[in-house]
Amino acid sequence: ENSDTMDVLGQIARKLRVKPRAFGTAGTKDKRGITVQRCSAHRIDHKRLIGIGRQLRGVQLGNFSYGAEELRLGQLAGNRFCIVLRYVQGADENGLEPVLEALRNTGFINYYGMQRFGTQSISSHTVGIAVLKADWPLVIDLIMRPRPGDHSEAARALYMQGDFAGALRAMPGRSAVAERAVLQAFVNAGDSTNAMAAFGAIPRNLRLMYVHAYQSFVWNAATSLRISLFGVSGAVPGDLVIKAKGLSIADADADADADNDTQVASDTEPTLVTVANAHEYTIYDVVLPLPGWAVRYPEHQVQNVYKELMDNDGLSPASMDKHPMKEYRLAGAYRHVVVRPRDFTHQWMRFTDDTATLTQSDSDKIDGKPLPVSVPEGIHVALKLAFDLPSSSYATMLLRELMRKETAAGHQSTLSSSNKAN
């Protein structure tokens, strides 16, 4: 709770005195929520995990078993969500039913959510551009640059003064994994001259997130143009299609250097839509590529956005296999443009107590806590949603389609505070 996957694995690794790469996951969980996921621990006895589990804040470890394979990114079939929207105003059950029905039956545009790009003033995809250009001093500068008002402001100021040890002591431990890794590398080296080695000290999953964020940024732009030009009524000539299969596991081995948490690997050959075959496909089959050297691009106007956007950043799709370091040579992947949630259900609830729990977490079930119920005389209205999404599809994008509001954490916190005051 209130921790993302990298944060939790970092805590566990430090307490066990092992490297974070000893742990594997099929996907990453966001900080904003109470989440559950499977994790593999390479050559670590479960008794050690039980021991340190009692020392972790907001984290429970359990359901231990032994297996022959570690978990890897790309092996995730999908995610189950249960989300409560509190203080619903300006709409009732009858008024929102058509919107909910449309989400259930029609789905939503499969944009990457804002959390893909980070919540800092310097977005993850900006760092990703520098990584793809192998500009290591700029990479470190972007990661460590002062961010006024940020909780790490004091630590960053010490870094700028050249006090790496002081900055490391002052840097928050749970929310600054990359920054702490860079500072530790500089402390160990005694100087900051080897920017490439310092970046390499950051856990691999996090390093790859920067370049994947850039791929996602380009994909979002291409998707916006595709929808603007051709709508969502169906496939059109020039589109690429791969038959949608619902919640399917991507082939991680086939695309080990690309964005493994996308739905379809780069070695899956898409079909080009023509006038003759367009009737065979729906909008749910349409895919667009994340830029890379091994993917095919659509054969209509949308193809141009890849070249134009990447040209502006000093990159190109054709150069994605030219990086001096193999792990940043991106093959690319395909992502469906529109997705539908599965097993979509909703429930209206009423409540008065702002702190009342309105849904039941897995931890609540283990502890035997009862399922929360609606209070008929409650003064506030809440809408509880439950649904499945394929791997790498964002629940925040579904919520944005429903609410027509910004889903960023800061904006939602402001809304909640305002409603509590009222």
CSV table of C-alpha atoms in Angstrom, one decimal:
chain,number,residue,atom,x,y,z
A,1,GLU,CA,0.0,0.0,0.0
A,2,ASN,CA,1.3,3.5,-1.0
A,3,SER,CA,4.4,1.9,-2.6
A,4,ASP,CA,5.2,0.9,-6.2
A,5,THR,CA,6.9,-2.3,-7.2
A,6,MET,CA,10.4,-0.9,-7.5
A,7,ASP,CA,10.1,0.7,-4.1
A,8,VAL,CA,9.0,-2.5,-2.4
A,9,LEU,CA,11.7,-4.6,-4.1
A,10,GLY,CA,14.3,-2.0,-3.2
A,11,GLN,CA,13.3,-2.2,0.5
A,12,ILE,CA,13.4,-6.0,0.5
A,13,ALA,CA,16.8,-6.1,-1.3
A,14,ARG,CA,18.3,-3.7,1.2
A,15,LYS,CA,17.1,-5.6,4.2
A,16,LEU,CA,18.3,-8.9,2.7
A,17,ARG,CA,21.6,-7.4,1.5
A,18,VAL,CA,21.1,-8.6,-2.0
A,19,LYS,CA,20.9,-6.8,-5.4
A,20,PRO,CA,17.4,-5.8,-6.7
A,21,ARG,CA,17.9,-8.0,-9.8
A,22,ALA,CA,17.5,-11.0,-7.5
A,23,PHE,CA,13.8,-10.3,-7.7
A,24,GLY,CA,11.5,-10.8,-10.7
A,25,THR,CA,8.0,-9.6,-11.5
A,26,ALA,CA,5.7,-10.0,-14.5
A,27,GLY,CA,4.7,-6.3,-14.3
A,28,THR,CA,4.9,-3.2,-12.2
A,29,LYS,CA,2.3,-1.9,-9.8
A,30,ASP,CA,1.5,1.7,-9.3
A,31,LYS,CA,1.9,3.5,-6.0
A,32,ARG,CA,-1.7,4.8,-6.0
A,33,GLY,CA,-3.6,1.8,-4.6
A,34,ILE,CA,-3.6,-1.3,-2.5
A,35,THR,CA,-2.0,-3.8,-4.9
A,36,VAL,CA,-1.2,-7.5,-5.0
A,37,GLN,CA,1.3,-9.2,-7.3
A,38,ARG,CA,3.4,-12.3,-7.6
A,39,CYS,CA,7.2,-12.0,-7.3
A,40,SER,CA,10.1,-14.4,-7.7
A,41,ALA,CA,13.2,-14.3,-5.4
A,42,HIS,CA,16.3,-16.0,-6.9
A,43,ARG,CA,18.0,-18.4,-4.4
A,44,ILE,CA,16.4,-16.8,-1.4
A,45,ASP,CA,15.0,-19.0,1.3
A,46,HIS,CA,11.3,-18.2,2.2
A,47,LYS,CA,12.2,-18.1,5.9
A,48,ARG,CA,14.4,-15.1,5.3
A,49,LEU,CA,11.5,-13.4,3.5
A,50,ILE,CA,9.1,-14.2,6.4
A,51,GLY,CA,11.7,-12.6,8.8
A,52,ILE,CA,12.0,-9.3,7.0
A,53,GLY,CA,8.3,-9.2,6.1
A,54,ARG,CA,7.6,-8.1,9.6
A,55,GLN,CA,9.9,-5.1,9.2
A,56,LEU,CA,8.3,-3.7,6.1
A,57,ARG,CA,5.8,-0.8,6.2
A,58,GLY,CA,2.6,-1.1,4.3
A,59,VAL,CA,3.8,-4.4,2.7
A,60,GLN,CA,2.7,-8.0,3.4
A,61,LEU,CA,4.6,-11.0,2.1
A,62,GLY,CA,3.1,-14.5,1.8
A,63,ASN,CA,1.9,-17.4,-0.3
A,64,PHE,CA,5.4,-18.7,-0.7
A,65,SER,CA,6.2,-21.6,-3.1
A,66,TYR,CA,9.3,-22.8,-5.0
A,67,GLY,CA,9.5,-23.0,-8.8
A,68,ALA,CA,12.0,-23.6,-11.6
A,69,GLU,CA,11.6,-20.3,-13.4
A,70,GLU,CA,11.9,-16.7,-12.3
A,71,LEU,CA,9.2,-14.2,-13.3
A,72,ARG,CA,10.0,-11.7,-16.1
A,73,LEU,CA,8.4,-8.6,-17.5
A,74,GLY,CA,6.1,-9.6,-20.4
A,75,GLN,CA,4.6,-12.7,-18.6
A,76,LEU,CA,1.6,-10.8,-17.3
A,77,ALA,CA,-1.7,-11.6,-18.8
A,78,GLY,CA,-3.6,-8.7,-17.3
A,79,ASN,CA,-4.8,-7.0,-14.2
A,80,ARG,CA,-7.9,-7.0,-12.1
A,81,PHE,CA,-9.1,-3.6,-10.7
A,82,CYS,CA,-11.5,-2.6,-8.1
A,83,ILE,CA,-11.8,1.2,-7.9
A,84,VAL,CA,-14.1,3.5,-5.9
A,85,LEU,CA,-15.1,6.9,-7.1
A,86,ARG,CA,-16.2,8.9,-4.1
A,87,TYR,CA,-18.3,12.1,-3.9
A,88,VAL,CA,-20.1,11.5,-7.3
A,89,GLN,CA,-21.9,14.7,-8.2
A,90,GLY,CA,-24.0,15.9,-11.1
A,91,ALA,CA,-24.9,12.4,-12.2
A,92,ASP,CA,-27.1,9.5,-11.0
A,93,GLU,CA,-27.5,5.9,-11.8
A,94,ASN,CA,-29.8,6.4,-14.7
A,95,GLY,CA,-27.8,9.3,-16.1
A,96,LEU,CA,-24.5,7.4,-16.0
A,97,GLU,CA,-25.8,4.1,-17.2
A,98,PRO,CA,-25.4,4.8,-20.9
A,99,VAL,CA,-21.8,5.9,-20.3
A,100,LEU,CA,-21.0,2.8,-18.2
A,101,GLU,CA,-22.7,0.6,-20.9
A,102,ALA,CA,-20.6,2.2,-23.6
A,103,LEU,CA,-17.4,1.5,-21.6
A,104,ARG,CA,-18.5,-2.1,-21.1
A,105,ASN,CA,-19.4,-2.7,-24.7
A,106,THR,CA,-17.3,-0.3,-26.7
A,107,GLY,CA,-14.2,0.2,-24.6
A,108,PHE,CA,-11.7,3.1,-24.6
A,109,ILE,CA,-8.6,4.4,-26.4
A,110,ASN,CA,-5.7,2.5,-25.1
A,111,TYR,CA,-3.4,5.5,-24.3
A,112,TYR,CA,-0.5,5.1,-21.9
A,113,GLY,CA,-1.5,6.8,-18.7
A,114,MET,CA,0.4,9.8,-17.2
A,115,GLN,CA,2.1,7.6,-14.6
A,116,ARG,CA,4.0,6.1,-17.5
A,117,PHE,CA,5.8,9.4,-17.8
A,118,GLY,CA,6.3,10.1,-14.2
A,119,THR,CA,4.9,12.9,-12.0
A,120,GLN,CA,8.1,15.0,-11.8
A,121,SER,CA,8.7,18.3,-13.6
A,122,ILE,CA,11.1,16.4,-15.8
A,123,SER,CA,9.2,13.5,-17.4
A,124,SER,CA,10.6,10.0,-17.8
A,125,HIS,CA,10.4,10.2,-21.6
A,126,THR,CA,12.7,13.2,-21.6
A,127,VAL,CA,15.3,11.2,-19.8
A,128,GLY,CA,14.6,8.4,-22.3
A,129,ILE,CA,15.6,10.6,-25.2
A,130,ALA,CA,19.0,11.3,-23.6
A,131,VAL,CA,19.5,7.5,-22.9
A,132,LEU,CA,18.7,6.6,-26.5
A,133,LYS,CA,21.2,9.2,-27.7
A,134,ALA,CA,23.8,7.8,-25.2
A,135,ASP,CA,24.3,11.3,-23.8
A,136,TRP,CA,25.1,10.0,-20.3
A,137,PRO,CA,26.1,13.4,-18.7
A,138,LEU,CA,22.7,14.8,-19.8
A,139,VAL,CA,20.9,11.6,-18.5
A,140,ILE,CA,22.4,12.1,-15.0
A,141,ASP,CA,21.7,15.9,-15.1
A,142,LEU,CA,18.0,15.3,-15.9
A,143,ILE,CA,17.7,12.7,-13.1
A,144,MET,CA,19.5,14.8,-10.5
A,145,ARG,CA,18.5,18.3,-11.6
A,146,PRO,CA,16.8,20.4,-8.8
A,147,ARG,CA,13.0,20.3,-8.7
A,148,PRO,CA,11.7,23.3,-6.7
A,149,GLY,CA,9.2,22.3,-4.0
A,150,ASP,CA,10.0,18.6,-4.4
A,151,HIS,CA,10.6,16.5,-1.2
A,152,SER,CA,14.1,15.8,-2.4
A,153,GLU,CA,15.0,19.5,-2.9
A,154,ALA,CA,17.5,19.7,0.0
A,155,ALA,CA,19.3,16.5,-1.2
A,156,ARG,CA,19.5,17.8,-4.8
A,157,ALA,CA,21.0,21.1,-3.5
A,158,LEU,CA,23.7,19.2,-1.8
A,159,TYR,CA,24.4,17.2,-5.0
A,160,MET,CA,24.7,20.4,-6.9
A,161,GLN,CA,27.3,21.5,-4.4
A,162,GLY,CA,29.3,18.3,-5.0
A,163,ASP,CA,28.5,16.8,-1.6
A,164,PHE,CA,27.5,13.4,-2.8
A,165,ALA,CA,27.6,11.7,0.6
A,166,GLY,CA,25.5,14.4,2.2
A,167,ALA,CA,23.0,14.2,-0.7
A,168,LEU,CA,22.8,10.5,-0.3
A,169,ARG,CA,22.0,10.8,3.4
A,170,ALA,CA,19.4,13.5,2.7
A,171,MET,CA,17.8,11.8,-0.3
A,172,PRO,CA,14.4,10.0,0.5
A,173,GLY,CA,14.9,6.3,0.7
A,174,ARG,CA,11.6,5.1,-0.7
A,175,SER,CA,10.7,7.4,-3.6
A,176,ALA,CA,14.1,8.2,-5.1
A,177,VAL,CA,15.5,4.8,-6.2
A,178,ALA,CA,17.3,6.2,-9.3
A,179,GLU,CA,18.7,9.2,-7.5
A,180,ARG,CA,20.1,7.1,-4.6
A,181,ALA,CA,21.7,4.6,-7.0
A,182,VAL,CA,23.4,7.5,-8.8
A,183,LEU,CA,24.6,9.1,-5.6
A,184,GLN,CA,25.9,5.8,-4.2
A,185,ALA,CA,27.9,5.2,-7.4
A,186,PHE,CA,29.5,8.6,-7.2
A,187,VAL,CA,30.3,8.1,-3.5
A,188,ASN,CA,31.9,4.7,-4.3
A,189,ALA,CA,33.9,6.2,-7.2
A,190,GLY,CA,34.9,9.3,-5.3
A,191,ASP,CA,33.9,11.6,-8.1
A,192,SER,CA,31.1,12.1,-10.8
A,193,THR,CA,33.2,11.6,-13.9
A,194,ASN,CA,31.7,8.3,-15.1
A,195,ALA,CA,28.1,9.2,-15.8
A,196,MET,CA,27.5,6.0,-17.8
A,197,ALA,CA,28.5,3.8,-14.9
A,198,ALA,CA,26.4,5.8,-12.5
A,199,PHE,CA,23.3,5.3,-14.7
A,200,GLY,CA,24.2,1.6,-14.9
A,201,ALA,CA,23.9,1.4,-11.1
A,202,ILE,CA,20.2,2.1,-11.4
A,203,PRO,CA,18.1,-1.1,-11.4
A,204,ARG,CA,17.6,-2.4,-14.9
A,205,ASN,CA,13.8,-2.3,-14.9
A,206,LEU,CA,13.9,1.4,-14.0
A,207,ARG,CA,16.6,2.2,-16.6
A,208,LEU,CA,14.4,0.5,-19.3
A,209,MET,CA,11.4,2.4,-18.1
A,210,TYR,CA,13.0,5.6,-19.3
A,211,VAL,CA,13.3,4.4,-22.9
A,212,HIS,CA,10.0,2.7,-22.8
A,213,ALA,CA,8.4,5.9,-21.7
A,214,TYR,CA,9.7,7.6,-24.9
A,215,GLN,CA,8.3,4.8,-27.0
A,216,SER,CA,5.0,5.3,-25.2
A,217,PHE,CA,5.1,9.1,-25.8
A,218,VAL,CA,5.5,8.5,-29.5
A,219,TRP,CA,2.8,5.9,-29.6
A,220,ASN,CA,0.3,8.2,-27.8
A,221,ALA,CA,1.0,10.9,-30.4
A,222,ALA,CA,0.5,8.5,-33.3
A,223,THR,CA,-2.7,7.1,-31.8
A,224,SER,CA,-4.2,10.6,-31.3
A,225,LEU,CA,-3.6,11.3,-35.0
A,226,ARG,CA,-5.0,7.9,-36.0
A,227,ILE,CA,-8.2,8.6,-34.1
A,228,SER,CA,-8.4,12.2,-35.3
A,229,LEU,CA,-8.1,11.2,-39.0
A,230,PHE,CA,-10.1,8.0,-39.1
A,231,GLY,CA,-12.3,7.7,-35.9
A,232,VAL,CA,-13.0,4.5,-34.1
A,233,SER,CA,-15.7,3.0,-36.3
A,234,GLY,CA,-13.4,0.4,-37.8
A,235,ALA,CA,-10.2,-0.5,-39.6
A,236,VAL,CA,-9.3,1.6,-42.7
A,237,PRO,CA,-6.9,0.9,-45.6
A,238,GLY,CA,-3.3,1.5,-44.4
A,239,ASP,CA,-4.0,0.3,-40.9
A,240,LEU,CA,-2.1,-2.6,-39.3
A,241,VAL,CA,-4.1,-5.3,-37.6
A,242,ILE,CA,-3.5,-8.2,-35.3
A,243,LYS,CA,-6.6,-10.1,-34.2
A,244,ALA,CA,-7.5,-9.1,-30.7
A,245,LYS,CA,-7.5,-12.1,-28.3
A,246,GLY,CA,-8.4,-10.5,-25.0
A,247,LEU,CA,-6.1,-11.1,-22.0
A,248,SER,CA,-3.1,-12.9,-23.6
A,249,ILE,CA,0.4,-13.3,-22.5
A,250,ALA,CA,3.0,-11.5,-24.6
A,251,ASP,CA,6.1,-13.4,-25.8
A,252,ALA,CA,8.8,-11.9,-23.6
A,253,ASP,CA,11.6,-14.0,-25.2
A,254,ALA,CA,10.8,-12.8,-28.7
A,255,ASP,CA,11.1,-9.2,-27.7
A,256,ALA,CA,13.6,-9.2,-24.9
A,257,ASP,CA,15.1,-5.8,-25.7
A,258,ALA,CA,11.8,-4.0,-26.4
A,259,ASP,CA,8.8,-3.0,-24.3
A,260,ASN,CA,8.0,-6.4,-22.8
A,261,ASP,CA,4.8,-5.2,-21.0
A,262,THR,CA,3.0,-4.4,-24.3
A,263,GLN,CA,0.5,-6.8,-25.6
A,264,VAL,CA,2.0,-8.1,-28.8
A,265,ALA,CA,5.7,-8.8,-29.4
A,266,SER,CA,7.6,-7.4,-32.4
A,267,ASP,CA,8.0,-10.8,-34.1
A,268,THR,CA,4.2,-11.1,-34.5
A,269,GLU,CA,3.6,-10.0,-38.1
A,270,PRO,CA,0.6,-7.6,-38.5
A,271,THR,CA,-1.6,-7.6,-41.5
A,272,LEU,CA,-2.0,-4.6,-43.7
A,273,VAL,CA,-5.6,-3.5,-44.2
A,274,THR,CA,-6.7,-2.9,-47.8
A,275,VAL,CA,-9.9,-2.0,-49.5
A,276,ALA,CA,-10.5,-5.6,-50.2
A,277,ASN,CA,-10.0,-7.0,-46.6
A,278,ALA,CA,-11.1,-4.0,-44.4
A,279,HIS,CA,-14.5,-5.7,-43.7
A,280,GLU,CA,-12.7,-8.6,-42.0
A,281,TYR,CA,-11.4,-6.5,-39.1
A,282,THR,CA,-12.7,-4.2,-36.4
A,283,ILE,CA,-11.3,-1.3,-34.5
A,284,TYR,CA,-10.3,-3.8,-31.8
A,285,ASP,CA,-7.8,-5.4,-34.2
A,286,VAL,CA,-6.1,-2.2,-35.1
A,287,VAL,CA,-2.6,-1.8,-33.7
A,288,LEU,CA,0.1,0.8,-33.9
A,289,PRO,CA,3.8,0.1,-33.3
A,290,LEU,CA,5.9,1.4,-30.5
A,291,PRO,CA,9.0,2.7,-32.4
A,292,GLY,CA,11.7,0.2,-33.0
A,293,TRP,CA,13.9,-1.4,-35.7
A,294,ALA,CA,11.9,-4.6,-36.0
A,295,VAL,CA,8.3,-3.3,-36.5
A,296,ARG,CA,6.2,-2.3,-39.4
A,297,TYR,CA,4.6,1.1,-39.7
A,298,PRO,CA,1.1,1.9,-40.9
A,299,GLU,CA,0.8,2.9,-44.6
A,300,HIS,CA,-1.2,6.1,-44.3
A,301,GLN,CA,-0.7,9.6,-42.9
A,302,VAL,CA,0.0,8.3,-39.4
A,303,GLN,CA,3.3,6.9,-40.5
A,304,ASN,CA,4.6,10.4,-40.8
A,305,VAL,CA,4.2,11.2,-37.1
A,306,TYR,CA,6.8,8.7,-36.2
A,307,LYS,CA,9.5,10.2,-38.4
A,308,GLU,CA,8.6,13.8,-37.7
A,309,LEU,CA,8.4,13.5,-33.9
A,310,MET,CA,11.5,11.4,-33.6
A,311,ASP,CA,13.4,13.8,-36.0
A,312,ASN,CA,12.6,16.6,-33.7
A,313,ASP,CA,14.3,14.6,-30.9
A,314,GLY,CA,17.4,13.8,-32.9
A,315,LEU,CA,16.3,10.1,-33.3
A,316,SER,CA,14.7,7.9,-36.0
A,317,PRO,CA,13.0,4.5,-36.1
A,318,ALA,CA,15.8,3.2,-38.3
A,319,SER,CA,18.4,4.1,-35.7
A,320,MET,CA,16.8,2.2,-32.9
A,321,ASP,CA,19.3,-0.8,-33.4
A,322,LYS,CA,22.4,1.4,-33.4
A,323,HIS,CA,22.7,2.2,-29.7
A,324,PRO,CA,26.2,1.4,-28.4
A,325,MET,CA,24.6,-0.7,-25.6
A,326,LYS,CA,22.5,-3.7,-26.5
A,327,GLU,CA,19.9,-3.3,-23.9
A,328,TYR,CA,18.8,0.1,-25.4
A,329,ARG,CA,18.5,-1.2,-28.9
A,330,LEU,CA,14.7,-1.3,-29.1
A,331,ALA,CA,13.0,-3.8,-31.4
A,332,GLY,CA,9.6,-2.2,-30.8
A,333,ALA,CA,6.2,-3.9,-30.3
A,334,TYR,CA,2.6,-3.5,-31.3
A,335,ARG,CA,-0.2,-2.2,-29.1
A,336,HIS,CA,-4.0,-2.3,-29.8
A,337,VAL,CA,-5.5,1.2,-30.3
A,338,VAL,CA,-8.8,0.4,-28.5
A,339,VAL,CA,-9.5,-2.1,-25.8
A,340,ARG,CA,-12.5,-3.3,-23.9
A,341,PRO,CA,-12.6,-4.2,-20.2
A,342,ARG,CA,-13.6,-7.7,-19.3
A,343,ASP,CA,-16.0,-8.7,-16.5
A,344,PHE,CA,-17.0,-5.0,-16.0
A,345,THR,CA,-19.3,-4.5,-13.1
A,346,HIS,CA,-20.4,-1.4,-11.1
A,347,GLN,CA,-22.2,-0.7,-7.8
A,348,TRP,CA,-23.6,2.5,-6.4
A,349,MET,CA,-23.0,3.1,-2.7
A,350,ARG,CA,-23.8,5.8,-0.2
A,351,PHE,CA,-21.6,6.8,2.7
A,352,THR,CA,-21.2,9.6,5.3
A,353,ASP,CA,-17.9,8.9,7.0
A,354,ASP,CA,-15.1,10.3,4.7
A,355,THR,CA,-12.7,7.7,6.1
A,356,ALA,CA,-15.0,4.7,5.6
A,357,THR,CA,-13.6,1.8,3.6
A,358,LEU,CA,-15.9,1.1,0.6
A,359,THR,CA,-14.1,-1.9,-0.9
A,360,GLN,CA,-12.4,-5.0,0.4
A,361,SER,CA,-8.7,-5.6,-0.3
A,362,ASP,CA,-7.0,-9.0,-0.3
A,363,SER,CA,-5.5,-8.1,3.0
A,364,ASP,CA,-9.0,-7.4,4.4
A,365,LYS,CA,-10.1,-10.8,3.2
A,366,ILE,CA,-7.2,-12.6,4.9
A,367,ASP,CA,-8.0,-10.7,8.1
A,368,GLY,CA,-11.6,-11.7,7.9
A,369,LYS,CA,-13.0,-8.2,7.6
A,370,PRO,CA,-16.5,-8.0,6.3
A,371,LEU,CA,-17.4,-6.7,2.8
A,372,PRO,CA,-18.3,-3.0,3.1
A,373,VAL,CA,-22.0,-2.2,2.5
A,374,SER,CA,-23.8,0.9,1.3
A,375,VAL,CA,-25.4,3.1,4.0
A,376,PRO,CA,-28.9,4.0,2.7
A,377,GLU,CA,-29.0,7.3,4.6
A,378,GLY,CA,-25.5,8.3,3.6
A,379,ILE,CA,-25.0,11.9,2.5
A,380,HIS,CA,-22.3,11.1,-0.2
A,381,VAL,CA,-22.5,8.9,-3.3
A,382,ALA,CA,-19.8,6.6,-4.5
A,383,LEU,CA,-19.5,4.5,-7.6
A,384,LYS,CA,-17.5,1.2,-7.3
A,385,LEU,CA,-16.1,-0.3,-10.5
A,386,ALA,CA,-14.5,-3.7,-11.0
A,387,PHE,CA,-13.0,-5.0,-14.3
A,388,ASP,CA,-10.1,-6.7,-16.0
A,389,LEU,CA,-7.7,-5.1,-18.4
A,390,PRO,CA,-4.9,-6.5,-20.6
A,391,SER,CA,-1.3,-6.1,-19.5
A,392,SER,CA,-0.1,-2.5,-20.0
A,393,SER,CA,-3.6,-1.0,-20.3
A,394,TYR,CA,-4.2,1.8,-17.9
A,395,ALA,CA,-7.3,2.0,-15.6
A,396,THR,CA,-6.7,5.7,-15.4
A,397,MET,CA,-7.5,6.0,-19.1
A,398,LEU,CA,-10.8,4.1,-18.6
A,399,LEU,CA,-11.6,6.5,-15.7
A,400,ARG,CA,-10.8,9.5,-17.8
A,401,GLU,CA,-13.3,8.3,-20.4
A,402,LEU,CA,-15.9,8.0,-17.7
A,403,MET,CA,-15.2,11.1,-15.7
A,404,ARG,CA,-14.0,13.5,-18.4
A,405,LYS,CA,-11.6,14.8,-15.9
A,406,GLU,CA,-7.8,14.8,-15.2
A,407,THR,CA,-6.8,11.6,-13.4
A,408,ALA,CA,-3.4,12.8,-12.1
A,409,ALA,CA,-2.9,12.2,-8.4
A,410,GLY,CA,-2.6,15.9,-7.5
A,411,HIS,CA,-5.8,16.9,-9.3
A,412,GLN,CA,-7.7,14.0,-7.7
A,413,SER,CA,-6.4,14.9,-4.2
A,414,THR,CA,-7.6,18.5,-4.7
A,415,LEU,CA,-11.1,17.2,-5.7
A,416,SER,CA,-11.3,14.9,-2.6
A,417,SER,CA,-10.2,17.7,-0.3
A,418,SER,CA,-12.8,20.1,-1.8
A,419,ASN,CA,-15.6,17.6,-1.4
A,420,LYS,CA,-14.6,16.7,2.2
A,421,ALA,CA,-14.8,20.5,3.1
A,422,ASN,CA,-18.2,20.6,1.6
